[in-house]
mmCIF file of C-alpha atoms and ligand atoms in Angstrom:
data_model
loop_
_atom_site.group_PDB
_atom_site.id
_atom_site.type_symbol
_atom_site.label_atom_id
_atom_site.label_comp_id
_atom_site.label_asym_id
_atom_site.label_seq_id
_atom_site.Cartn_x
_atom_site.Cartn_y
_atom_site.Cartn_z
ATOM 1 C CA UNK I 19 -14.725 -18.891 15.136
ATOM 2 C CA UNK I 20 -12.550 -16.682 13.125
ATOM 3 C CA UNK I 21 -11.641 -14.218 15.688
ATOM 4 C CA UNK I 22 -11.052 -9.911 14.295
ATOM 5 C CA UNK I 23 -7.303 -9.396 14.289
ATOM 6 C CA UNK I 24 -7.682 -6.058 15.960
ATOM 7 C CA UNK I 25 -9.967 -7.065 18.681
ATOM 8 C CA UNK I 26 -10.610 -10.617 19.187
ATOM 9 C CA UNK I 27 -14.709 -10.146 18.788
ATOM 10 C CA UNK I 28 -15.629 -12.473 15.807
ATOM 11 C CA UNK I 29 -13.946 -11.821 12.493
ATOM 12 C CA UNK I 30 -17.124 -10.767 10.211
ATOM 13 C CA UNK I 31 -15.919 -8.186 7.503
ATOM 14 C CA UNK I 32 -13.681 -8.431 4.506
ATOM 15 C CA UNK I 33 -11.322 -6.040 4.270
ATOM 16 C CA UNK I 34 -10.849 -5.337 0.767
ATOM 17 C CA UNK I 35 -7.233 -6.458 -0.978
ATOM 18 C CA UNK I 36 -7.488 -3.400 -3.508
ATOM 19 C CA UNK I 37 -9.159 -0.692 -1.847
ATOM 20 C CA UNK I 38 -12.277 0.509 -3.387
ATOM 21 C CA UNK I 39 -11.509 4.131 -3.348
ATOM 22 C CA UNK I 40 -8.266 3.379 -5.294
ATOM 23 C CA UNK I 41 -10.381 1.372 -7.773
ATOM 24 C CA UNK I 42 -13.091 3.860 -8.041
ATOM 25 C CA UNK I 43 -11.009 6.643 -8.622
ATOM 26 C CA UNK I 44 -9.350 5.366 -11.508
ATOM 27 C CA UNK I 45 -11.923 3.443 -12.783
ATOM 28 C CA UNK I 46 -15.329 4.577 -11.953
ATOM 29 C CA UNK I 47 -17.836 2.862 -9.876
ATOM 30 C CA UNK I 48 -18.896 0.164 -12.481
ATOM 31 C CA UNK I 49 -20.426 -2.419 -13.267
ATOM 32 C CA UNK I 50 -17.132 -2.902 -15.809
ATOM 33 C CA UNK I 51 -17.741 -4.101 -19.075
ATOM 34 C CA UNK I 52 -16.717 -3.841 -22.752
ATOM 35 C CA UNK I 53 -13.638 -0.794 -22.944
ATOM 36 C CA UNK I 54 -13.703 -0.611 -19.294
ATOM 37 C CA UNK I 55 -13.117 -4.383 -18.413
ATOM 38 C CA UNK I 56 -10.675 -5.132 -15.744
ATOM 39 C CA UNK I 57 -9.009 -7.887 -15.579
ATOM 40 C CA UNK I 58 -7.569 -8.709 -11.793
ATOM 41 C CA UNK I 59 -4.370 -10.681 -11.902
ATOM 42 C CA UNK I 60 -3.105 -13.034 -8.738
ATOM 43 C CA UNK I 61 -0.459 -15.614 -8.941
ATOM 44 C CA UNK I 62 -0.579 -15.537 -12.187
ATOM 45 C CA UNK I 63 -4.099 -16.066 -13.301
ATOM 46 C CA UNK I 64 -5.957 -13.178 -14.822
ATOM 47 C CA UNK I 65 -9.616 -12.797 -13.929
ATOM 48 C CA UNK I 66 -12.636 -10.272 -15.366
ATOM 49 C CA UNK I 67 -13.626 -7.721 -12.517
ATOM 50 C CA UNK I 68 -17.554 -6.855 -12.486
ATOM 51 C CA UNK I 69 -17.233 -3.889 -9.918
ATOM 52 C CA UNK I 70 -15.048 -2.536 -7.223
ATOM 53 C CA UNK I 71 -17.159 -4.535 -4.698
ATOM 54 C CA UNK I 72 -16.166 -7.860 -6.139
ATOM 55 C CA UNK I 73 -15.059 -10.407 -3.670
ATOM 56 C CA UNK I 74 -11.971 -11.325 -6.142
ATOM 57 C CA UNK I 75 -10.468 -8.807 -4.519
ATOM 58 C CA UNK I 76 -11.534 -9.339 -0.595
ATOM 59 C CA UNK I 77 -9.342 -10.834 1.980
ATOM 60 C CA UNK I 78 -10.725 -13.870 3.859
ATOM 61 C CA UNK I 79 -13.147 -12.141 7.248
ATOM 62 C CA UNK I 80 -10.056 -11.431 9.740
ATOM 63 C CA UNK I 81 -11.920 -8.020 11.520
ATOM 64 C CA UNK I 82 -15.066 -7.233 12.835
ATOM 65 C CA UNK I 83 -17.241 -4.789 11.109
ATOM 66 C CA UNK I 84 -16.651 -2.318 14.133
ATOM 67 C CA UNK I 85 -13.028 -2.364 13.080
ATOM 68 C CA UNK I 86 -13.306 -2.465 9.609
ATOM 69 C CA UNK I 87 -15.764 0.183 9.061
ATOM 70 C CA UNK I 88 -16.258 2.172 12.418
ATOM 71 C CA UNK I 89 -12.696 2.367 14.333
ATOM 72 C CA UNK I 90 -10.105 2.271 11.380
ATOM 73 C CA UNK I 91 -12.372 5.088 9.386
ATOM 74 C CA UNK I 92 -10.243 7.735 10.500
ATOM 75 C CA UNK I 93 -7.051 5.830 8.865
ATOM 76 C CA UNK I 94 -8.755 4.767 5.418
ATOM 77 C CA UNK I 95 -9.765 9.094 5.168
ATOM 78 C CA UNK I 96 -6.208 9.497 5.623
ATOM 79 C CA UNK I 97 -5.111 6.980 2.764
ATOM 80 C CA UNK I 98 -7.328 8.357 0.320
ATOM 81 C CA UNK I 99 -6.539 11.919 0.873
ATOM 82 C CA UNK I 100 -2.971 11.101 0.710
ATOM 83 C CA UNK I 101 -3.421 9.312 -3.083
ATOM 84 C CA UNK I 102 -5.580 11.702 -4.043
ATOM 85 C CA UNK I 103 -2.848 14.248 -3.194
ATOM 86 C CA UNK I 104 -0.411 11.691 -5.336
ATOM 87 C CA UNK I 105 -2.490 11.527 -8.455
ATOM 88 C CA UNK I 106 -3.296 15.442 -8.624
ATOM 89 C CA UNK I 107 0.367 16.458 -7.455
ATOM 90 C CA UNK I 108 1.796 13.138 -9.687
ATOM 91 C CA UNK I 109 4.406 16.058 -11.850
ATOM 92 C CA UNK I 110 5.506 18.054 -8.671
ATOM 93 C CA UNK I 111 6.282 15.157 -6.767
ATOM 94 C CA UNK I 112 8.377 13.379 -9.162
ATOM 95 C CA UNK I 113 10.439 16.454 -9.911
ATOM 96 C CA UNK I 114 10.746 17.381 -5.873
ATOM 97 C CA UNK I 115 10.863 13.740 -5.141
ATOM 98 C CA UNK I 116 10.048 14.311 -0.920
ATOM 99 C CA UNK I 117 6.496 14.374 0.605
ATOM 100 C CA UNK I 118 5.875 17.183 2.822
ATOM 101 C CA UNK I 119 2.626 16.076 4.853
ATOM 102 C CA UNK I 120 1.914 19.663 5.775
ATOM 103 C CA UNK I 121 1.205 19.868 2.177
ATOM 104 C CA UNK I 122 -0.908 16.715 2.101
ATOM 105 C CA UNK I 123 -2.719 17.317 5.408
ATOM 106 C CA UNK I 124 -1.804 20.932 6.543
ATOM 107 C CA UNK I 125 -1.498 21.745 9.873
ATOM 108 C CA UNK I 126 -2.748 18.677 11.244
ATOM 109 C CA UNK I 127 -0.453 16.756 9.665
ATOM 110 C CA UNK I 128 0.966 15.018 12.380
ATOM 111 C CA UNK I 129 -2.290 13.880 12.645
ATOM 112 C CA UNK I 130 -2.749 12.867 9.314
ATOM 113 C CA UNK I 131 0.249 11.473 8.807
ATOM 114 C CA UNK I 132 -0.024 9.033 11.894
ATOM 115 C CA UNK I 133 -3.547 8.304 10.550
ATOM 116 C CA UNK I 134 -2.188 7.498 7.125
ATOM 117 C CA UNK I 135 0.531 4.778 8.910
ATOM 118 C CA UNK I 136 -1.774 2.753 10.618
ATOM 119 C CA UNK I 137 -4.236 2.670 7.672
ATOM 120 C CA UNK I 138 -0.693 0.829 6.098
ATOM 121 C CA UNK I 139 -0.269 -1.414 9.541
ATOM 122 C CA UNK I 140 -3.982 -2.237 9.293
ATOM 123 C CA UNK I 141 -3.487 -3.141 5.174
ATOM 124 C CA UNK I 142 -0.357 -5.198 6.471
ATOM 125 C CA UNK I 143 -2.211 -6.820 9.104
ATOM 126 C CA UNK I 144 -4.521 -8.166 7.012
ATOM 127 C CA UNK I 145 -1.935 -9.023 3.978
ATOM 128 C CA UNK I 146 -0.263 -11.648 7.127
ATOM 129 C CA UNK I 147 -3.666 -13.312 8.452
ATOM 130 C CA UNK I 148 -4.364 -13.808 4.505
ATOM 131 C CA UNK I 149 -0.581 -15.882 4.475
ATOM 132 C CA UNK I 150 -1.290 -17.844 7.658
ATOM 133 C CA UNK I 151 0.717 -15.358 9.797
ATOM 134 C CA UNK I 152 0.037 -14.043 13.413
ATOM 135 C CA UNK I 153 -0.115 -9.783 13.719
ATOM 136 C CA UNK I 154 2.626 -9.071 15.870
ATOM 137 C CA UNK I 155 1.414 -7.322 19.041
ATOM 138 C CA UNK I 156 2.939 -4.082 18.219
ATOM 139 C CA UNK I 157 1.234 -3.609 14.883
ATOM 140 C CA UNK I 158 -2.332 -4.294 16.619
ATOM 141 C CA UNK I 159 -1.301 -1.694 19.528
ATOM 142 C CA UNK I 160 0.095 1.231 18.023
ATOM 143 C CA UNK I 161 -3.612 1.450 15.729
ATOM 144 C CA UNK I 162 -4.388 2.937 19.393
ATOM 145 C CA UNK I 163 -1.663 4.107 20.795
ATOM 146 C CA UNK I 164 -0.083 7.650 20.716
ATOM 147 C CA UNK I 165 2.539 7.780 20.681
ATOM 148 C CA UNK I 166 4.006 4.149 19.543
ATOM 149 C CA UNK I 167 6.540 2.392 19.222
ATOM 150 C CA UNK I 168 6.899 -0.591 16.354
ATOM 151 C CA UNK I 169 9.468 -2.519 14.049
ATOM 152 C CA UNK I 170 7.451 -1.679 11.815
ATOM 153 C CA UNK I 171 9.029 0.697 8.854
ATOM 154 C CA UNK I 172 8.333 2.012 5.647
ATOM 155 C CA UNK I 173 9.957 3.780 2.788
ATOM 156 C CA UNK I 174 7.862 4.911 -0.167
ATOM 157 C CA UNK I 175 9.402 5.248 -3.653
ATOM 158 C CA UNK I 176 8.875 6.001 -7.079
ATOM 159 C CA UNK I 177 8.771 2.793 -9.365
ATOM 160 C CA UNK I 178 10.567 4.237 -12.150
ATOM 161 C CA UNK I 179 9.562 1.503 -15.073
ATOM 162 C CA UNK I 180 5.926 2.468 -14.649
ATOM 163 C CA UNK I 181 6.961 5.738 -15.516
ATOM 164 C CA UNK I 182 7.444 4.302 -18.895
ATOM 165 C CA UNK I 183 4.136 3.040 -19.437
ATOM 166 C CA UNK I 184 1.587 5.332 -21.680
ATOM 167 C CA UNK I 185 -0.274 7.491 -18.277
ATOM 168 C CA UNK I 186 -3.882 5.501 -19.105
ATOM 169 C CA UNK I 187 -1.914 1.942 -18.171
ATOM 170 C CA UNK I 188 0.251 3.746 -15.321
ATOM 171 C CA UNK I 189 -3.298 4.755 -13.201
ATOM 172 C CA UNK I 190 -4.222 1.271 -13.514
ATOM 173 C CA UNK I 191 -1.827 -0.461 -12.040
ATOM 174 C CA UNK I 192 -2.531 -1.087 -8.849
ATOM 175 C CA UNK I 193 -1.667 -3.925 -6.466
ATOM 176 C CA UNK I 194 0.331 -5.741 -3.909
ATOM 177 C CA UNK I 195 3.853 -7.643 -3.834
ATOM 178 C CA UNK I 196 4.795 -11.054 -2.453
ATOM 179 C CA UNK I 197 4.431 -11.390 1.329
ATOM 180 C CA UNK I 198 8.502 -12.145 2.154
ATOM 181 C CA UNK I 199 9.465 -13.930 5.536
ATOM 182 C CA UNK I 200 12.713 -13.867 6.768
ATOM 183 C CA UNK I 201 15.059 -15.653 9.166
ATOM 184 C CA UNK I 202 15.805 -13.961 12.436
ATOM 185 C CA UNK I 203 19.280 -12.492 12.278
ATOM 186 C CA UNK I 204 20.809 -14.508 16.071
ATOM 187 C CA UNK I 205 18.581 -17.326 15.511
ATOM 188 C CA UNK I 206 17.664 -18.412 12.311
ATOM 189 C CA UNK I 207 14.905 -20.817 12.928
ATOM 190 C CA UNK I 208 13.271 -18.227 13.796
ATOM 191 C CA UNK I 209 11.609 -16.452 11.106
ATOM 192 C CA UNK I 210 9.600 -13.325 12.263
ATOM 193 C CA UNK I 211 10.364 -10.845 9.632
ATOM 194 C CA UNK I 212 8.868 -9.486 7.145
ATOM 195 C CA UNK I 213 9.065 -7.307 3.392
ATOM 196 C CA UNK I 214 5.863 -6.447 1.586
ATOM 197 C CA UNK I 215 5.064 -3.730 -0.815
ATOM 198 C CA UNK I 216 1.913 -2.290 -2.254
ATOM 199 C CA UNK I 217 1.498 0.336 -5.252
ATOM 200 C CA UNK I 218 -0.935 2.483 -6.574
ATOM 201 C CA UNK I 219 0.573 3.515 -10.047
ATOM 202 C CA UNK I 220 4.325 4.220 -10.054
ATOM 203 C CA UNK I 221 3.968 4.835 -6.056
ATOM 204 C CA UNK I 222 5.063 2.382 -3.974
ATOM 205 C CA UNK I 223 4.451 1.622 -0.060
ATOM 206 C CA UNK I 224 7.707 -0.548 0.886
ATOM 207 C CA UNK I 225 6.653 -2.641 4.654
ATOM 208 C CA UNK I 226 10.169 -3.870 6.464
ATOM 209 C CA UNK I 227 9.305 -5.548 9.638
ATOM 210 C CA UNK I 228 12.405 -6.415 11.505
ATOM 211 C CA UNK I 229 14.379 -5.723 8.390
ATOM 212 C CA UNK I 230 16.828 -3.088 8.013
ATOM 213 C CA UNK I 231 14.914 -1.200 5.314
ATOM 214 C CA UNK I 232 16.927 -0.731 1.946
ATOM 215 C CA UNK I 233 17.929 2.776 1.273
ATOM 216 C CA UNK I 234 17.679 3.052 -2.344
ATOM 217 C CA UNK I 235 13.521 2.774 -1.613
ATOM 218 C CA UNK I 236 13.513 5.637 0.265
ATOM 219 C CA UNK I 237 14.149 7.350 3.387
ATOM 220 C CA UNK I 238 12.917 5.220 6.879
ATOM 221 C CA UNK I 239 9.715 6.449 7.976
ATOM 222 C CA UNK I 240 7.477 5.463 10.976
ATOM 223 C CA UNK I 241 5.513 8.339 11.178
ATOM 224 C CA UNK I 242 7.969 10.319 12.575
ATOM 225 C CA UNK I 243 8.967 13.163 10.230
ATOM 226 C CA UNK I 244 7.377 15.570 8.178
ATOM 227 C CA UNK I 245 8.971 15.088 5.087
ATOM 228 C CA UNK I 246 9.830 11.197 3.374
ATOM 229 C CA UNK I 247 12.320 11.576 0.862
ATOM 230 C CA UNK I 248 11.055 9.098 -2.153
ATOM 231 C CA UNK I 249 13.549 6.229 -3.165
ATOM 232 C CA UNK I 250 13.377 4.430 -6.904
ATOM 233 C CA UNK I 251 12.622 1.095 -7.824
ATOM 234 C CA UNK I 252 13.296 -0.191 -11.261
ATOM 235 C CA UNK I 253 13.221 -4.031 -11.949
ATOM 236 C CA UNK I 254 13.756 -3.807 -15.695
ATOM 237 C CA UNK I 255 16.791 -4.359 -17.819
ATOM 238 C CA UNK I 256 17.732 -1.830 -20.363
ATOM 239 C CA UNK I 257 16.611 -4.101 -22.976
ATOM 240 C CA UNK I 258 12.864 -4.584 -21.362
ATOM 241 C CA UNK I 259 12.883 -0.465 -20.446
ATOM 242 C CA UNK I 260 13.639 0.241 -24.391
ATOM 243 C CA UNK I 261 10.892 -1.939 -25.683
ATOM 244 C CA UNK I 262 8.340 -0.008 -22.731
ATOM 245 C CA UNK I 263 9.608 2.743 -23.960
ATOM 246 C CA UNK I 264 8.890 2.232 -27.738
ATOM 247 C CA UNK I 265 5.441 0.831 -26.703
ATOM 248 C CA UNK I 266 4.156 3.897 -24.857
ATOM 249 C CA UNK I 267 5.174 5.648 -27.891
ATOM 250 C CA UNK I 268 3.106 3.991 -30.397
ATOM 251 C CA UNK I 269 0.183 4.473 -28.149
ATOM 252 C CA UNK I 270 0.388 7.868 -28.722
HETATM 253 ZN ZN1 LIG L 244 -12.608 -6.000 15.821
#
């Protein structure tokens, strides 16, 4: 028996890889065909997407529908309202380049914003039970605890080469990095840490577990501050940015 990562009753529910709502909300509920065919890439192979429901795009069961649907609830409301507040704010934001979550969630933002992290430890969670990795213990407690303590960090940023895509392509992409382990810093055969990222456009969620978190990606946040100052990402070389660049222009 597959047991749910969260709570040890039987693992019955896939947690989606892409969430629906971000899907959804770019893309409409489907079925996509014709001009609105999406095409799903992982590990290099590209395949069709029918609809937001498609199982392409589910984890492996590793919760329990209580878990997955009933208890984390709370958290997923969280994550959408904070995209949602990304994609209709998407201009302010990258000129102020800071979230303030009283702005996101108002005066319960504490709230919110501790809502909105362990929607991100849940979607991390269930990224390391998909690579054949156990949850650490403080990721599964501090979904109940108030208030927590974890190695878990995060810095959000502002991938700056998917600024230079034409805005239709930028909305779509959405997705996850590689899974990175690392080597424990006193005893290397040890590896128990971790670097993940996920994205939704040209915002990016950057996971450090046990890893000092790079501060070009942002300022270090664990739930703990009202305002995250945004870092930047940018992969590209100059030559690769010029040619985005001159592609997003013929689009127009
Ligand atoms: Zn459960």
């Amino acid at each position: 028996m597959v047991k749910c990562w969260i709570c040890q009753n039987e693992a019955n529910s896939k947690e989606h890889i892409i969430k629906k709502s971000d899907i959804t909300r770019v893309f409409g509920k489907g079925p996509y065909k014709g001009d609105t065919e999406i095409v799903h890439e992982k590990n290099g192979k590209y395949q069709k997407l029918q609809g937001p429901d498609s199982k392409k795009i589910k984890y492996s069961p590793s919760l329990c529908h209580e878990c997955n649907t009933g208890f984390t609830q709370p958290f997923d409301r969280a994550y959408d309202k904070f995209i949602d507040y990304v994609y209709q704010n998407e201009s302010d934001i990258l000129r102020k380049r800071f979230i303030d979550f009283s702005d996101v969630y108002g005066d319960d933002f504490e709230e919110g914003q501790c809502a909105l992290y362990r929607y991100l430890a849940k979607s991390f969670g269930c990224r390391l039970v998909d690579a054949g990795q156990v949850v650490p213990d403080d990721i599964i407690t501090l979904l109940r605890q108030t208030p927590f303590k974890t190695r878990l960090r995060l810095t959000l940023a502002v991938q700056e080469d998917i600024l230079l895509m034409s805005h239709e392509d930028q909305k779509g992409f959405i997705g996850k990095g590689d899974l990175n382990l690392w080597a424990d810093k006193e005893d290397p055969s040890i590896f128990n840490g971790y670097t993940w990222s996920e994205h939704v456009s040209w915002f990016f969620f950057n996971y450090w577990y046990i890893q000092d978190p790079d501060g070009a990606s942002g300022s270090t946040w664990h739930a703990n501050s009202q305002f995250v100052y945004l870092g930047v990402i940018s992969v590209l070389n100059e030559e690769k940015r010029n040619e985005l660049i001159s592609n997003a222009h013929k689009k127009v």
